[in-house]
Amino acid sequence: LMLIGDGEAGKTSLQRAFVAPSHKAEWIGKEERTVGIDFSELVFECAGEPSVKCHVCDFAGQAIYYLSHTMHFTRRCLYVLMWTTHKFSDSGAAQELSLEAIVCPLKRWLQLLAANVPEANVVVVGTHCKVDPDAFAVMQQRVDKELKEEMERLRFIAEQEAKSTREVFNQQTSKVSSLVDEVKAKLRAMNS
């Protein structure tokens, strides 16, 4: 389980809520924010069924870490891409974010995933919805629209790249086949 997204989106709070007895998120102070990546294990107990154990990677959301995070990307996981409508000051006051401030980091994460793990399974999760539920609902629709457009753009690029790759592969296969035929003809001529 890979928790990804911009800084202060609630990734560490979610990871801690998974293991907390109350399953509630707690306030994370600046000194407790994730530096690099925090690794942990999580066990989901299912009544009458085998438990499911997963490794949780809580990625720091600062852009300086993005490149190193991609080294940990893998197909065999679920990416939880988190976003928030608000950031909080040291005093705890909520500061509403613009659509651009929310969507830009999300697009960067989607682009990183598309480039490194194009078949990634991604769930997009909005946080801090209780700060202003009405504003959150409106922003969620706008964010969803922007992300759908970005995913369609990335899908188009991937399809074009795949098409180009197939063309190059077919050209190379044809060249190799032609070279093999020439070598065979020369060998036959030499044996004659």
Coordinates of C-alpha atoms in Angstrom, one line a residue:
L1 CA 0.0 0.0 0.0
M2 CA 1.7 3.2 -1.2
L3 CA 0.4 6.5 0.4
I4 CA 1.3 9.3 -2.0
G5 CA 0.4 12.9 -2.5
D6 CA 1.3 16.4 -1.7
G7 CA 2.7 17.3 1.8
E8 CA 0.2 17.7 4.5
A9 CA -2.5 15.8 2.6
G10 CA -3.1 13.4 5.5
K11 CA -1.0 10.4 4.4
T12 CA 0.7 9.9 7.8
S13 CA -2.5 10.5 9.7
L14 CA -4.2 7.8 7.6
Q15 CA -1.4 5.4 8.2
R16 CA -1.5 6.0 11.9
A17 CA -5.3 5.7 11.9
F18 CA -5.1 2.2 10.4
V19 CA -3.2 1.0 13.5
A20 CA -4.8 3.2 16.2
P21 CA -7.3 1.5 18.5
S22 CA -9.9 4.2 17.8
H23 CA -9.0 4.1 14.0
K24 CA -9.1 7.9 14.1
A25 CA -6.6 10.3 12.6
E26 CA -4.6 12.5 14.9
W27 CA -3.1 15.9 14.3
I28 CA 0.5 15.6 13.0
G29 CA 2.8 18.4 14.0
K30 CA 5.6 19.8 11.7
E31 CA 8.2 17.9 13.7
E32 CA 6.4 14.6 13.1
R33 CA 6.0 14.9 9.3
T34 CA 7.4 12.2 7.1
V35 CA 11.0 12.7 5.9
G36 CA 11.7 10.4 2.9
I37 CA 9.6 7.3 3.4
D38 CA 8.2 5.6 6.5
F39 CA 7.7 1.8 6.2
S40 CA 5.3 -0.2 8.3
E41 CA 3.2 -3.3 8.2
L42 CA -0.6 -3.5 8.4
V43 CA -2.7 -6.7 9.0
F44 CA -6.3 -6.7 8.0
E45 CA -8.2 -9.3 10.1
C46 CA -11.2 -10.9 8.5
A47 CA -13.6 -13.0 10.5
G48 CA -13.4 -16.6 9.4
E49 CA -11.0 -15.8 6.6
P50 CA -7.2 -15.6 6.4
S51 CA -5.8 -12.2 7.4
V52 CA -4.2 -10.0 4.8
K53 CA -0.8 -8.6 5.6
C54 CA 0.5 -5.6 3.6
H55 CA 3.5 -3.3 3.7
V56 CA 2.7 0.4 3.9
C57 CA 4.9 3.0 2.4
D58 CA 4.1 6.5 3.6
F59 CA 5.9 8.8 1.1
A60 CA 6.9 12.3 2.0
G61 CA 5.0 14.8 -0.2
Q62 CA 7.7 17.3 -0.9
A63 CA 8.7 17.6 -4.5
I64 CA 12.4 17.1 -3.6
Y65 CA 11.7 13.4 -2.9
Y66 CA 9.7 12.6 -6.0
L67 CA 12.6 11.1 -8.0
S68 CA 13.8 8.9 -5.2
H69 CA 10.2 7.7 -4.5
T70 CA 10.0 6.3 -8.1
M71 CA 12.7 3.8 -7.2
H72 CA 10.1 2.1 -4.8
F73 CA 7.2 2.0 -7.3
T74 CA 6.0 -1.4 -8.1
R75 CA 3.1 -3.0 -9.9
R76 CA 2.1 -5.2 -7.0
C77 CA 0.5 -2.6 -4.8
L78 CA -2.3 -0.2 -4.5
Y79 CA -1.5 3.5 -4.7
V80 CA -3.6 5.8 -2.5
L81 CA -3.1 9.3 -4.0
M82 CA -4.3 11.8 -1.4
W83 CA -5.3 15.4 -1.7
T84 CA -6.7 18.0 0.7
T85 CA -8.8 21.2 0.3
H86 CA -7.0 22.9 3.2
K87 CA -3.6 23.3 4.7
F88 CA -3.2 24.2 8.4
S89 CA -1.1 26.9 10.0
D90 CA 0.9 26.3 13.2
S91 CA -2.1 27.7 15.2
G92 CA -4.4 25.1 13.5
A93 CA -6.2 27.7 11.3
A94 CA -7.5 26.1 8.1
Q95 CA -6.3 27.8 4.9
E96 CA -8.4 26.9 1.8
L97 CA -6.4 25.8 -1.3
S98 CA -7.1 26.8 -4.9
L99 CA -8.0 24.2 -7.5
E100 CA -4.5 24.7 -9.1
A101 CA -2.7 24.1 -5.7
I102 CA -4.6 20.9 -5.3
V103 CA -4.5 19.5 -8.9
C104 CA -0.9 20.3 -9.8
P105 CA 0.7 17.9 -7.3
L106 CA -1.9 15.2 -8.2
K107 CA -1.0 15.5 -11.9
R108 CA 2.7 15.2 -11.1
W109 CA 2.0 12.0 -9.2
L110 CA -0.1 10.6 -12.0
Q111 CA 2.7 11.5 -14.5
L112 CA 5.3 9.8 -12.3
L113 CA 3.1 6.7 -12.1
A114 CA 2.4 6.7 -15.8
A115 CA 6.1 6.9 -16.6
N116 CA 7.2 4.3 -14.1
V117 CA 4.3 2.0 -13.5
P118 CA 1.7 2.6 -16.3
E119 CA -0.5 -0.3 -15.1
A120 CA -0.6 1.0 -11.5
N121 CA -3.8 0.7 -9.5
V122 CA -4.6 4.1 -8.1
V123 CA -7.3 5.2 -5.7
V124 CA -7.7 9.0 -5.3
V125 CA -8.8 10.1 -1.8
G126 CA -9.7 13.6 -0.6
T127 CA -9.1 14.5 3.0
H128 CA -10.1 17.1 5.5
C129 CA -13.7 16.9 4.2
K130 CA -15.2 17.9 7.5
V131 CA -13.5 21.3 7.6
D132 CA -16.1 22.7 5.1
P133 CA -18.2 19.8 3.7
D134 CA -20.1 22.0 1.1
A135 CA -16.8 23.5 -0.2
F136 CA -15.3 20.0 -0.2
A137 CA -18.1 18.6 -2.3
V138 CA -17.7 21.4 -4.9
M139 CA -13.9 21.0 -5.0
Q140 CA -14.2 17.2 -5.3
Q141 CA -16.2 17.6 -8.5
R142 CA -13.7 20.0 -9.9
V143 CA -10.7 17.9 -8.9
D144 CA -12.4 14.7 -10.4
K145 CA -12.9 16.5 -13.7
E146 CA -9.3 17.7 -13.9
L147 CA -7.9 14.3 -13.0
K148 CA -10.1 12.5 -15.5
E149 CA -8.8 14.9 -18.2
E150 CA -5.2 14.2 -17.1
M151 CA -5.7 10.5 -17.1
E152 CA -7.2 10.6 -20.6
R153 CA -4.2 12.7 -21.8
L154 CA -1.8 10.2 -20.2
R155 CA -3.7 7.3 -21.7
F156 CA -3.5 8.9 -25.2
I157 CA 0.3 9.5 -24.8
A158 CA 0.8 5.8 -23.7
E159 CA -1.2 4.5 -26.6
Q160 CA 0.8 6.7 -29.1
E161 CA 4.0 5.5 -27.5
A162 CA 2.9 1.9 -27.7
K163 CA 1.9 2.4 -31.4
S164 CA 5.3 3.9 -32.1
T165 CA 7.1 1.2 -30.2
R166 CA 5.2 -1.5 -32.3
E167 CA 6.2 0.3 -35.5
V168 CA 9.9 0.4 -34.5
F169 CA 9.7 -3.2 -33.4
N170 CA 8.2 -4.3 -36.7
Q171 CA 10.8 -2.3 -38.7
Q172 CA 13.6 -3.9 -36.6
T173 CA 12.1 -7.4 -37.0
S174 CA 11.9 -6.8 -40.8
K175 CA 15.5 -5.6 -40.9
V176 CA 16.8 -8.6 -38.9
S177 CA 14.8 -11.0 -41.1
S178 CA 16.3 -9.4 -44.2
L179 CA 19.8 -9.6 -42.8
V180 CA 19.3 -13.3 -41.9
D181 CA 18.1 -14.0 -45.5
E182 CA 21.2 -12.2 -46.9
V183 CA 23.6 -14.2 -44.6
K184 CA 21.9 -17.4 -45.6
A185 CA 22.2 -16.5 -49.3
K186 CA 25.9 -15.7 -48.9
L187 CA 26.6 -18.9 -47.0
R188 CA 24.8 -20.9 -49.7
A189 CA 26.9 -19.1 -52.3
M190 CA 30.1 -19.9 -50.4
N191 CA 29.2 -23.5 -50.1
S192 CA 28.5 -23.8 -53.8

